[in-house]
């Protein structure tokens, strides 16, 4: 089977947000991703780790729970590259970084309060782990790219954004314009394609068949020399989304093979 990483730029990591499989355990999510050759995953807080246990992928995980996560990642030959969306209180931020460091995670996806950014920046530098500001749809704080662009001015290069192109489309923001405004600060993406534009209730469709201009997004990121993580976050057809995730990744590879 062709791996999901074939035919794409060397510095691009094409994986999936485990939230795509939120009806299943983390173990089952990895099993599904492994079956289509995916090598990278973004964990999210609160997913049951195993098919049978009650422990979750919370950043407060015990050493035993962390070891279980590591063993499952090794079993399915998948690397944890990101974690989120998480927005903890000040006292819990060090725990988030410790969790990420224990799993070798390179990007923490978050929507922190603006008054937490100094603390987050300090922890980024201390642990050499990136933080990516994520955009939920309007009226969330980070919905418009101008907000993170201004808040990140002068800050560490470890501080950047996780561009959720589907939520931009829901908010009436053009993804290409947004990516250009945030050039140099994009650490990761939540990849989507939606069936409608400017509609909050729009739902996911296979990439290349909707309104997000996925091909244009990929060409723009290639122009920018982007290096980082793409997390497929497919939030539709929850019980059987794997065929559509696979179709989306095949489209991604066809487009990126043109570069």
XYZ file of N, CA and C in Angstrom:
777
model
N 0.848 -1.218 0.000
C 0.000 0.000 0.000
C 0.877 1.260 0.000
N 0.525 2.222 -0.838
C 1.255 3.488 -0.840
C 1.036 4.205 0.488
N 2.106 4.733 1.011
C 2.004 5.443 2.277
C 1.467 6.850 2.046
N 0.832 7.395 3.088
C 0.256 8.736 2.974
C 1.317 9.798 2.728
N 2.593 9.508 3.085
C 3.651 10.495 2.917
C 4.237 10.507 1.506
N 3.896 9.541 0.670
C 4.460 9.510 -0.673
C 3.912 10.650 -1.510
N 4.745 11.157 -2.422
C 4.350 12.187 -3.397
C 4.073 13.551 -2.785
N 4.541 13.786 -1.563
C 4.354 15.121 -0.981
C 5.707 15.678 -0.560
N 5.813 17.013 -0.407
C 7.097 17.602 -0.026
C 7.667 16.985 1.250
N 8.974 16.881 1.272
C 9.671 16.190 2.361
C 9.371 16.801 3.728
N 9.182 18.113 3.784
C 8.978 18.794 5.069
C 7.510 18.874 5.482
N 6.620 18.232 4.731
C 5.200 18.211 5.074
C 4.855 16.889 5.759
N 4.146 16.967 6.851
C 3.707 15.773 7.576
C 2.193 15.681 7.481
N 1.723 14.725 6.704
C 0.295 14.557 6.478
C -0.259 13.512 7.440
N -1.061 13.972 8.381
C -1.632 13.079 9.382
C -3.101 13.383 9.615
N -3.581 12.983 10.774
C -4.994 13.186 11.096
C -5.157 13.628 12.534
N -6.130 14.491 12.754
C -6.591 14.788 14.101
C -7.368 13.564 14.587
N -7.017 13.074 15.759
C -7.735 11.921 16.304
C -9.216 12.230 16.515
N -9.560 13.516 16.584
C -10.959 13.921 16.763
C -11.827 13.456 15.590
N -11.214 13.232 14.449
C -11.945 12.661 13.316
C -12.645 11.365 13.722
N -12.042 10.664 14.677
C -12.570 9.376 15.133
C -12.999 9.460 16.605
N -13.660 10.548 16.949
C -14.026 10.803 18.347
C -15.033 9.783 18.889
N -15.740 9.073 18.030
C -16.670 8.044 18.488
C -15.941 6.758 18.871
N -14.634 6.743 18.632
C -13.826 5.557 18.874
C -12.708 5.892 19.859
N -12.044 4.866 20.352
C -10.892 5.076 21.222
C -9.686 5.524 20.403
N -8.678 6.045 21.092
C -7.420 6.408 20.443
C -6.802 5.179 19.776
N -6.881 4.055 20.449
C -6.371 2.807 19.877
C -7.062 2.485 18.555
N -8.368 2.616 18.509
C -9.109 2.342 17.270
C -8.793 3.376 16.192
N -8.596 4.634 16.607
C -8.216 5.672 15.644
C -6.886 5.324 14.985
N -5.925 4.899 15.788
C -4.622 4.525 15.240
C -4.739 3.322 14.308
N -5.575 2.388 14.688
C -5.793 1.205 13.856
C -6.339 1.614 12.485
N -7.298 2.520 12.479
C -7.878 2.999 11.227
C -6.835 3.741 10.382
N -6.074 4.621 11.022
C -5.081 5.395 10.281
C -3.979 4.511 9.721
N -3.567 3.544 10.501
C -2.545 2.614 10.026
C -3.024 1.848 8.788
N -4.320 1.554 8.737
C -4.859 0.767 7.619
C -4.792 1.500 6.292
N -4.656 2.843 6.340
C -4.531 3.610 5.093
C -3.144 4.246 4.970
N -2.201 3.793 5.791
C -0.809 4.207 5.649
C -0.443 5.539 6.254
N -1.278 6.083 7.142
C -0.996 7.385 7.762
C 0.048 7.211 8.860
N 1.015 8.128 8.907
C 2.137 8.005 9.833
C 2.135 9.025 10.965
N 1.198 9.975 10.945
C 1.211 11.051 11.939
C -0.188 11.258 12.514
N -0.236 11.636 13.796
C -1.525 11.874 14.444
C -1.421 13.081 15.371
N -2.514 13.816 15.460
C -2.678 14.876 16.453
C -3.666 14.375 17.493
N -3.220 14.248 18.727
C -4.104 13.830 19.806
C -4.992 14.992 20.225
N -6.137 14.665 20.816
C -6.958 15.701 21.428
C -7.294 15.261 22.850
N -7.553 16.200 23.740
C -7.815 15.856 25.141
C -9.151 15.130 25.295
N -9.140 14.053 26.083
C -10.395 13.437 26.482
C -10.806 12.190 25.741
N -10.041 11.767 24.739
C -10.377 10.535 24.033
C -9.916 9.326 24.861
N -10.745 8.319 24.986
C -10.325 7.100 25.676
C -9.100 6.524 24.966
N -8.125 6.107 25.751
C -6.878 5.624 25.158
C -7.064 4.262 24.500
N -7.647 3.327 25.239
C -7.763 1.955 24.735
C -9.222 1.572 24.523
N -9.420 0.454 23.860
C -10.770 -0.017 23.570
C -11.528 -0.371 24.843
N -10.810 -0.778 25.882
C -11.469 -1.306 27.082
C -11.355 -0.418 28.312
N -10.267 0.333 28.460
C -10.052 1.116 29.686
C -10.832 2.416 29.712
N -10.728 3.124 30.841
C -11.422 4.397 31.030
C -10.481 5.599 30.935
N -9.164 5.361 30.992
C -8.193 6.461 30.943
C -8.291 7.191 29.613
N -8.035 8.489 29.649
C -8.122 9.309 28.441
C -6.793 9.989 28.132
N -6.769 10.656 26.977
C -5.580 11.370 26.515
C -5.506 12.772 27.122
N -5.883 12.895 28.372
C -5.790 14.177 29.079
C -4.326 14.515 29.350
N -4.017 15.806 29.399
C -2.621 16.199 29.644
C -2.180 15.882 31.072
N -3.124 15.470 31.908
C -2.807 15.049 33.272
C -2.528 13.546 33.347
N -2.337 12.898 32.221
C -2.120 11.447 32.171
C -0.977 11.022 33.084
N -1.157 9.880 33.725
C -0.122 9.308 34.586
C 0.994 8.714 33.726
N 2.099 8.365 34.382
C 3.205 7.723 33.671
C 2.721 6.435 33.006
N 1.897 5.682 33.704
C 1.363 4.439 33.157
C 0.513 4.708 31.915
N -0.305 5.755 31.979
C -1.153 6.093 30.832
C -0.317 6.604 29.658
N 0.718 7.384 29.953
C 1.624 7.839 28.898
C 2.315 6.660 28.231
N 2.723 5.686 29.030
C 3.370 4.502 28.468
C 2.417 3.705 27.581
N 1.137 3.678 27.966
C 0.144 2.999 27.142
C -0.010 3.705 25.796
N -0.073 5.041 25.829
C -0.155 5.812 24.585
C 1.064 5.527 23.705
N 2.245 5.541 24.314
C 3.472 5.285 23.556
C 3.464 3.885 22.938
N 2.994 2.914 23.697
C 2.991 1.539 23.187
C 2.040 1.389 21.999
N 0.912 2.092 22.050
C -0.034 2.037 20.935
C 0.526 2.739 19.701
N 1.187 3.861 19.908
C 1.818 4.558 18.780
C 2.871 3.668 18.128
N 3.646 2.977 18.952
C 4.670 2.073 18.418
C 4.028 0.889 17.687
N 2.966 0.352 18.259
C 2.290 -0.807 17.659
C 1.794 -0.490 16.254
N 1.253 0.712 16.072
C 0.678 1.071 14.776
C 1.617 1.922 13.924
N 2.857 2.092 14.404
C 3.888 2.797 13.634
C 3.429 4.197 13.233
N 2.919 4.920 14.224
C 2.426 6.282 14.011
C 3.090 7.214 15.022
N 3.459 8.392 14.563
C 4.130 9.377 15.409
C 3.148 10.454 15.860
N 3.142 10.753 17.146
C 2.344 11.864 17.668
C 3.089 13.164 17.389
N 2.459 14.054 16.634
C 3.141 15.289 16.247
C 2.488 16.546 16.815
N 1.232 16.433 17.254
C 0.531 17.609 17.769
C -0.484 17.178 18.822
N -0.946 18.179 19.601
C -1.914 17.922 20.672
C -2.803 19.148 20.816
N -4.116 18.931 20.803
C -5.027 20.031 20.998
C -6.412 19.711 20.420
N -7.323 20.635 20.525
C -7.157 21.993 20.989
C -7.286 22.003 22.509
N -6.305 22.610 23.173
C -6.288 22.667 24.622
C -6.052 24.106 25.045
N -6.804 24.563 26.051
C -6.691 25.953 26.525
C -6.764 25.970 28.040
N -5.699 25.572 28.708
C -5.721 25.398 30.162
C -5.612 26.694 30.948
N -5.827 26.568 32.249
C -5.552 27.663 33.168
C -4.043 27.841 33.305
N -3.636 28.977 33.855
C -2.207 29.281 33.977
C -1.442 28.161 34.667
N -1.991 27.645 35.771
C -1.261 26.653 36.563
C -1.123 25.312 35.842
N -1.941 25.076 34.815
C -1.893 23.799 34.099
C -1.027 23.842 32.844
N -0.613 25.013 32.425
C 0.196 25.095 31.206
C 1.475 24.270 31.305
N 2.214 24.292 32.434
C 3.411 23.438 32.507
C 3.094 21.956 32.333
N 1.925 21.517 32.786
C 1.530 20.111 32.624
C 1.308 19.776 31.150
N 0.754 20.724 30.401
C 0.540 20.500 28.968
C 1.879 20.305 28.259
N 2.840 21.147 28.580
C 4.159 21.024 27.961
C 4.858 19.738 28.382
N 4.697 19.344 29.634
C 5.299 18.090 30.101
C 4.702 16.896 29.359
N 3.385 16.922 29.151
C 2.695 15.866 28.395
C 3.241 15.810 26.972
N 3.346 16.969 26.336
C 3.838 17.031 24.961
C 5.274 16.522 24.872
N 6.097 16.947 25.815
C 7.502 16.532 25.798
C 7.630 15.026 25.979
N 6.807 14.445 26.847
C 6.865 13.003 27.112
C 6.549 12.184 25.870
N 5.710 12.740 24.985
C 5.292 12.008 23.784
C 6.042 12.448 22.531
N 6.982 13.369 22.679
C 7.727 13.847 21.517
C 6.908 14.722 20.590
N 5.873 15.334 21.134
C 4.978 16.186 20.337
C 5.662 17.512 20.030
N 5.516 17.979 18.792
C 6.217 19.192 18.382
C 5.341 20.436 18.342
N 4.026 20.266 18.328
C 3.116 21.418 18.247
C 1.956 21.238 19.230
N 1.727 22.257 20.066
C 0.550 22.300 20.940
C -0.453 23.250 20.306
N -1.641 22.736 20.004
C -2.704 23.514 19.369
C -3.602 24.091 20.450
N -3.836 25.408 20.419
C -4.490 26.037 21.560
C -5.200 27.334 21.180
N -6.093 27.765 22.061
C -6.714 29.093 21.969
C -6.594 29.751 23.337
N -5.396 30.162 23.716
C -5.180 30.738 25.045
C -5.763 32.141 25.154
N -5.962 32.564 26.380
C -6.315 33.962 26.606
C -5.113 34.831 26.243
N -5.378 36.025 25.772
C -4.298 36.920 25.352
C -3.333 37.197 26.491
N -3.845 37.247 27.726
C -2.964 37.544 28.853
C -2.129 36.341 29.303
N -2.283 35.199 28.599
C -1.452 34.027 28.876
C -0.257 33.917 27.930
N -0.186 34.764 26.925
C 0.806 34.574 25.876
C 2.240 34.723 26.370
N 2.484 35.585 27.349
C 3.839 35.705 27.896
C 4.259 34.406 28.571
N 3.351 33.822 29.346
C 3.620 32.544 30.003
C 3.862 31.447 28.972
N 3.010 31.388 27.973
C 3.127 30.350 26.945
C 4.442 30.502 26.185
N 4.788 31.731 25.860
C 6.040 31.976 25.142
C 7.250 31.516 25.957
N 7.226 31.781 27.238
C 8.323 31.362 28.129
C 8.461 29.839 28.123
N 7.321 29.137 28.181
C 7.340 27.680 28.187
C 7.786 27.120 26.834
N 7.380 27.775 25.756
C 7.849 27.379 24.425
C 9.376 27.387 24.366
N 9.953 28.478 24.816
C 11.403 28.618 24.770
C 12.088 27.621 25.701
N 11.497 27.406 26.859
C 12.084 26.488 27.840
C 12.116 25.060 27.317
N 11.021 24.640 26.662
C 10.907 23.250 26.215
C 11.199 23.058 24.735
N 11.350 24.153 23.989
C 11.562 24.101 22.537
C 10.441 23.314 21.847
N 9.226 23.626 22.258
C 8.026 23.059 21.659
C 7.191 24.216 21.099
N 6.640 24.032 19.900
C 5.859 25.088 19.260
C 4.444 25.151 19.831
N 3.889 26.340 19.813
C 2.477 26.542 20.125
C 1.807 27.151 18.904
N 0.636 26.624 18.559
C -0.093 27.088 17.376
C -1.472 27.577 17.790
N -1.741 28.858 17.561
C -3.036 29.454 17.894
C -4.064 29.010 16.861
N -5.121 28.393 17.344
C -6.148 27.801 16.494
C -7.345 28.738 16.368
N -8.021 28.685 15.229
C -9.196 29.531 14.985
C -10.473 28.702 14.914
N -11.319 28.814 15.937
C -12.694 28.344 15.803
C -13.484 29.434 15.065
N -14.702 29.144 14.623
C -15.437 30.130 13.824
C -15.850 31.375 14.624
N -16.195 32.427 13.895
C -16.765 33.620 14.492
C -17.944 33.214 15.388
N -18.077 33.690 16.604
C -17.396 34.832 17.200
C -16.242 34.471 18.134
N -15.571 33.336 17.942
C -14.467 32.992 18.833
C -13.345 34.026 18.703
N -12.511 34.123 19.715
C -11.519 35.196 19.813
C -10.561 35.225 18.624
N -10.140 34.067 18.147
C -9.115 33.995 17.099
C -9.692 33.788 15.693
N -10.982 34.041 15.512
C -11.624 33.673 14.254
C -11.019 34.363 13.045
N -10.551 35.604 13.216
C -10.010 36.355 12.088
C -8.480 36.332 12.143
N -7.807 36.077 11.027
C -6.343 35.960 11.038
C -5.615 37.198 11.535
N -6.268 38.340 11.471
C -5.616 39.563 11.944
C -5.328 39.501 13.450
N -6.163 38.769 14.190
C -5.980 38.685 15.651
C -4.672 37.982 16.010
N -4.446 36.724 15.564
C -3.156 36.118 15.879
C -1.978 36.848 15.240
N -2.179 37.396 14.040
C -1.086 38.113 13.382
C -0.565 39.241 14.279
N -1.483 39.985 14.869
C -1.068 41.114 15.721
C -0.527 40.650 17.066
N -1.159 39.630 17.643
C -0.711 39.144 18.952
C 0.661 38.488 18.888
N 1.036 37.971 17.725
C 2.320 37.275 17.605
C 3.462 38.193 17.186
N 3.161 39.438 16.892
C 4.221 40.372 16.479
C 5.306 40.452 17.543
N 6.553 40.223 17.128
C 7.686 40.334 18.028
C 7.901 39.140 18.941
N 7.065 38.152 18.837
C 7.202 36.992 19.727
C 8.104 35.916 19.117
N 8.440 34.943 19.949
C 9.308 33.837 19.558
C 8.809 33.173 18.280
N 9.722 32.734 17.409
C 9.307 31.984 16.219
C 8.642 30.652 16.557
N 8.754 30.211 17.797
C 8.058 28.995 18.228
C 6.562 29.233 18.392
N 6.167 30.501 18.428
C 4.756 30.874 18.553
C 4.194 31.103 17.151
N 3.128 30.379 16.825
C 2.547 30.518 15.497
C 1.072 30.182 15.492
N 0.582 29.687 14.372
C -0.840 29.390 14.246
C -1.065 27.979 13.723
N -2.219 27.436 14.089
C -2.779 26.245 13.459
C -3.939 26.749 12.616
N -3.765 26.736 11.314
C -4.765 27.291 10.401
C -5.859 26.263 10.143
N -7.038 26.514 10.682
C -8.191 25.657 10.403
C -8.939 26.280 9.234
N -8.667 25.768 8.033
C -9.209 26.426 6.836
C -10.722 26.276 6.738
N -11.268 25.197 7.302
C -12.715 25.023 7.280
C -13.421 26.057 8.133
N -12.862 26.333 9.312
C -13.473 27.345 10.178
C -13.337 28.738 9.573
N -12.246 28.992 8.845
C -12.163 30.273 8.127
C -13.299 30.389 7.113
N -13.539 29.314 6.376
C -14.624 29.330 5.388
C -15.970 29.561 6.080
N -16.190 28.913 7.209
C -17.437 29.131 7.970
C -17.596 30.599 8.373
N -16.457 31.241 8.650
C -16.483 32.632 9.108
C -16.443 33.636 7.972
N -16.451 33.148 6.723
C -16.411 34.048 5.574
C -15.030 34.600 5.271
N -13.980 33.942 5.784
C -12.596 34.369 5.549
C -12.002 33.525 4.425
N -11.371 34.175 3.467
C -10.732 33.445 2.379
C -9.432 32.810 2.884
N -9.277 31.483 2.768
C -8.086 30.827 3.314
C -6.771 31.316 2.705
N -6.774 31.607 1.404
C -5.526 32.062 0.773
C -5.109 33.413 1.342
N -6.056 34.337 1.443
C -5.751 35.650 2.031
C -5.234 35.495 3.457
N -5.869 34.602 4.218
C -5.475 34.402 5.617
C -4.068 33.823 5.708
N -3.774 32.844 4.872
C -2.435 32.248 4.889
C -1.374 33.278 4.505
N -1.687 34.127 3.564
C -0.734 35.165 3.173
C -0.507 36.158 4.305
N -1.570 36.500 5.033
C -1.417 37.423 6.165
C -0.556 36.804 7.259
N -0.617 35.491 7.394
C 0.086 34.800 8.480
C 1.388 34.145 8.019
N 1.848 34.491 6.846
C 3.062 33.864 6.309
C 4.217 33.972 7.311
N 4.909 32.857 7.504
C 6.015 32.802 8.449
C 5.614 32.390 9.848
N 4.308 32.354 10.119
C 3.817 31.989 11.454
C 2.986 30.701 11.436
N 2.877 30.049 10.296
C 2.013 28.873 10.213
C 2.806 27.628 10.618
N 2.402 27.019 11.711
C 3.061 25.796 12.187
C 2.330 24.536 11.746
N 1.005 24.626 11.629
C 0.204 23.429 11.348
C -1.137 23.849 10.767
N -1.866 22.854 10.265
C -3.196 23.107 9.724
C -4.155 22.030 10.170
N -5.412 22.427 10.379
C -6.519 21.494 10.458
C -7.176 21.539 9.096
N -6.969 20.479 8.337
C -7.397 20.460 6.939
C -8.844 19.996 6.826
N -9.613 20.763 6.076
C -11.016 20.471 5.821
C -11.387 20.938 4.413
N -12.482 20.418 3.922
C -13.167 21.004 2.779
C -14.651 20.935 3.111
N -15.381 22.015 2.854
C -16.770 22.112 3.295
C -17.728 22.248 2.109
N -18.965 21.868 2.347
C -19.970 21.885 1.281
C -20.597 23.258 1.068
N -20.315 24.215 1.942
C -20.870 25.560 1.796
C -19.898 26.577 2.380
N -20.050 27.828 1.963
C -19.160 28.910 2.391
C -19.959 29.927 3.200
N -19.398 30.398 4.298
C -20.059 31.402 5.115
C -21.243 30.868 5.896
N -21.288 29.540 6.066
C -22.395 28.891 6.779
C -21.807 28.089 7.933
N -22.169 28.451 9.148
C -21.567 27.791 10.303
C -21.864 26.292 10.335
N -23.038 25.895 9.859
C -23.441 24.492 9.905
C -22.931 23.673 8.719
N -22.102 24.264 7.858
C -21.551 23.529 6.719
C -20.807 22.294 7.211
N -20.825 21.225 6.393
C -20.170 19.996 6.838
C -19.052 19.580 5.890
N -18.193 18.709 6.409
C -17.037 18.251 5.643
C -17.450 17.426 4.428
N -16.654 17.580 3.377
C -16.748 16.742 2.182
C -15.312 16.363 1.800
N -15.124 15.336 0.976
C -13.762 14.980 0.567
C -13.037 16.179 -0.038
N -11.766 16.300 0.303
C -10.973 17.434 -0.156
C -10.994 17.526 -1.679
N -11.143 18.760 -2.154
C -11.183 19.007 -3.588
C -12.581 19.020 -4.164
N -13.581 18.683 -3.340
C -14.962 18.661 -3.833
C -15.814 19.765 -3.223
N -15.225 20.605 -2.374
C -15.989 21.615 -1.662
C -15.545 23.038 -1.944
N -15.689 23.904 -0.953
C -15.535 25.355 -1.124
C -14.243 25.926 -0.550
N -13.352 25.067 -0.020
C -12.161 25.558 0.688
C -10.946 25.801 -0.204
N -11.058 25.492 -1.499
C -9.929 25.674 -2.413
C -8.674 24.997 -1.864
N -8.801 23.700 -1.586
C -7.686 22.952 -1.000
C -6.456 23.003 -1.901
N -6.639 22.877 -3.198
C -5.496 22.945 -4.119
C -4.792 24.288 -4.011
N -5.566 25.362 -3.957
C -4.979 26.682 -3.811
C -4.233 26.836 -2.500
N -4.788 26.269 -1.431
C -4.131 26.296 -0.117
C -2.770 25.604 -0.196
N -2.730 24.433 -0.812
C -1.475 23.691 -0.906
C -0.447 24.423 -1.761
N -0.888 25.004 -2.852
C 0.034 25.764 -3.701
C 0.578 26.987 -2.957
N -0.270 27.659 -2.179
C 0.182 28.819 -1.427
C 1.192 28.410 -0.357
N 0.934 27.320 0.335
C 1.872 26.853 1.363
C 3.199 26.435 0.741
N 3.139 25.824 -0.433
C 4.373 25.460 -1.134
C 5.148 26.713 -1.510
N 4.452 27.732 -1.978
C 5.114 29.005 -2.309
C 5.815 29.593 -1.089
N 5.165 29.463 0.077
C 5.724 30.025 1.303
C 6.905 29.211 1.852
N 7.107 28.012 1.338
C 8.130 27.149 1.912
C 7.707 26.580 3.255
N 6.411 26.387 3.423
C 5.872 25.861 4.678
C 6.525 24.524 5.045
N 6.830 24.385 6.331
C 7.306 23.125 6.889
C 6.464 22.835 8.121
N 5.749 21.715 8.118
C 4.930 21.441 9.287
C 3.907 20.358 9.076
N 2.870 20.438 9.897
C 1.905 19.358 10.077
C 0.562 19.697 9.438
N 0.011 18.755 8.703
C -1.370 18.822 8.220
C -2.167 17.757 8.963
N -3.172 18.174 9.711
C -4.046 17.216 10.400
C -5.400 17.189 9.706
N -5.719 16.050 9.100
C -7.060 15.882 8.545
C -8.052 15.859 9.699
N -8.982 16.802 9.696
C -10.003 16.842 10.754
C -11.365 16.751 10.070
N -11.830 15.535 9.922
C -13.053 15.266 9.167
C -14.201 15.094 10.153
N -15.111 16.082 10.160
C -16.157 16.137 11.183
C -17.538 15.883 10.569
N -17.638 14.784 9.857
C -18.895 14.406 9.213
C -18.858 12.905 8.977
N -20.040 12.310 8.835
C -20.093 10.862 8.621
C -19.250 10.151 9.677
N -19.489 10.542 10.930
C -18.621 10.167 12.046
C -18.396 8.664 12.172
N -19.386 7.877 11.901
C -19.274 6.434 12.137
C -18.459 5.725 11.069
N -18.315 6.351 9.895
C -17.602 5.679 8.813
C -16.913 6.701 7.908
N -16.052 7.509 8.503
C -15.403 8.580 7.736
C -14.102 8.145 7.073
N -13.591 6.978 7.418
C -12.270 6.586 6.923
C -12.165 6.601 5.390
N -13.170 6.103 4.644
C -13.048 6.170 3.179
C -12.914 7.602 2.671
N -13.592 8.544 3.301
C -13.513 9.938 2.864
C -12.184 10.569 3.267
N -11.643 10.162 4.414
C -10.314 10.614 4.811
C -9.278 10.101 3.808
N -9.392 8.838 3.446
C -8.462 8.262 2.465
C -8.575 8.986 1.128
N -9.811 9.225 0.669
C -10.022 9.942 -0.588
C -9.398 11.333 -0.526
N -9.553 11.999 0.607
C -8.989 13.338 0.791
C -7.468 13.311 0.705
N -6.861 12.340 1.345
C -5.401 12.253 1.320
C -4.875 11.903 -0.061
N -5.619 11.109 -0.808
C -5.222 10.815 -2.184
C -5.266 12.087 -3.030
N -6.279 12.925 -2.807
C -6.361 14.201 -3.515
C -5.169 15.090 -3.143
N -4.864 15.158 -1.852
C -3.716 15.931 -1.357
C -2.455 15.517 -2.099
N -2.245 14.217 -2.247
C -1.036 13.712 -2.908
C -1.038 14.054 -4.396
N -2.198 13.987 -5.027
C -2.258 14.320 -6.456
C -1.891 15.789 -6.690
N -2.393 16.653 -5.819
C -2.082 18.081 -5.958
C -0.612 18.342 -5.675
N -0.104 17.818 -4.572
C 1.279 18.121 -4.182
C 2.293 17.473 -5.124
N 1.891 16.427 -5.843
C 2.791 15.815 -6.822
C 3.102 16.760 -7.979
N 2.314 17.825 -8.123
C 2.532 18.806 -9.190
C 3.677 19.764 -8.880
N 4.096 19.823 -7.614
C 5.104 20.823 -7.226
C 6.484 20.469 -7.789
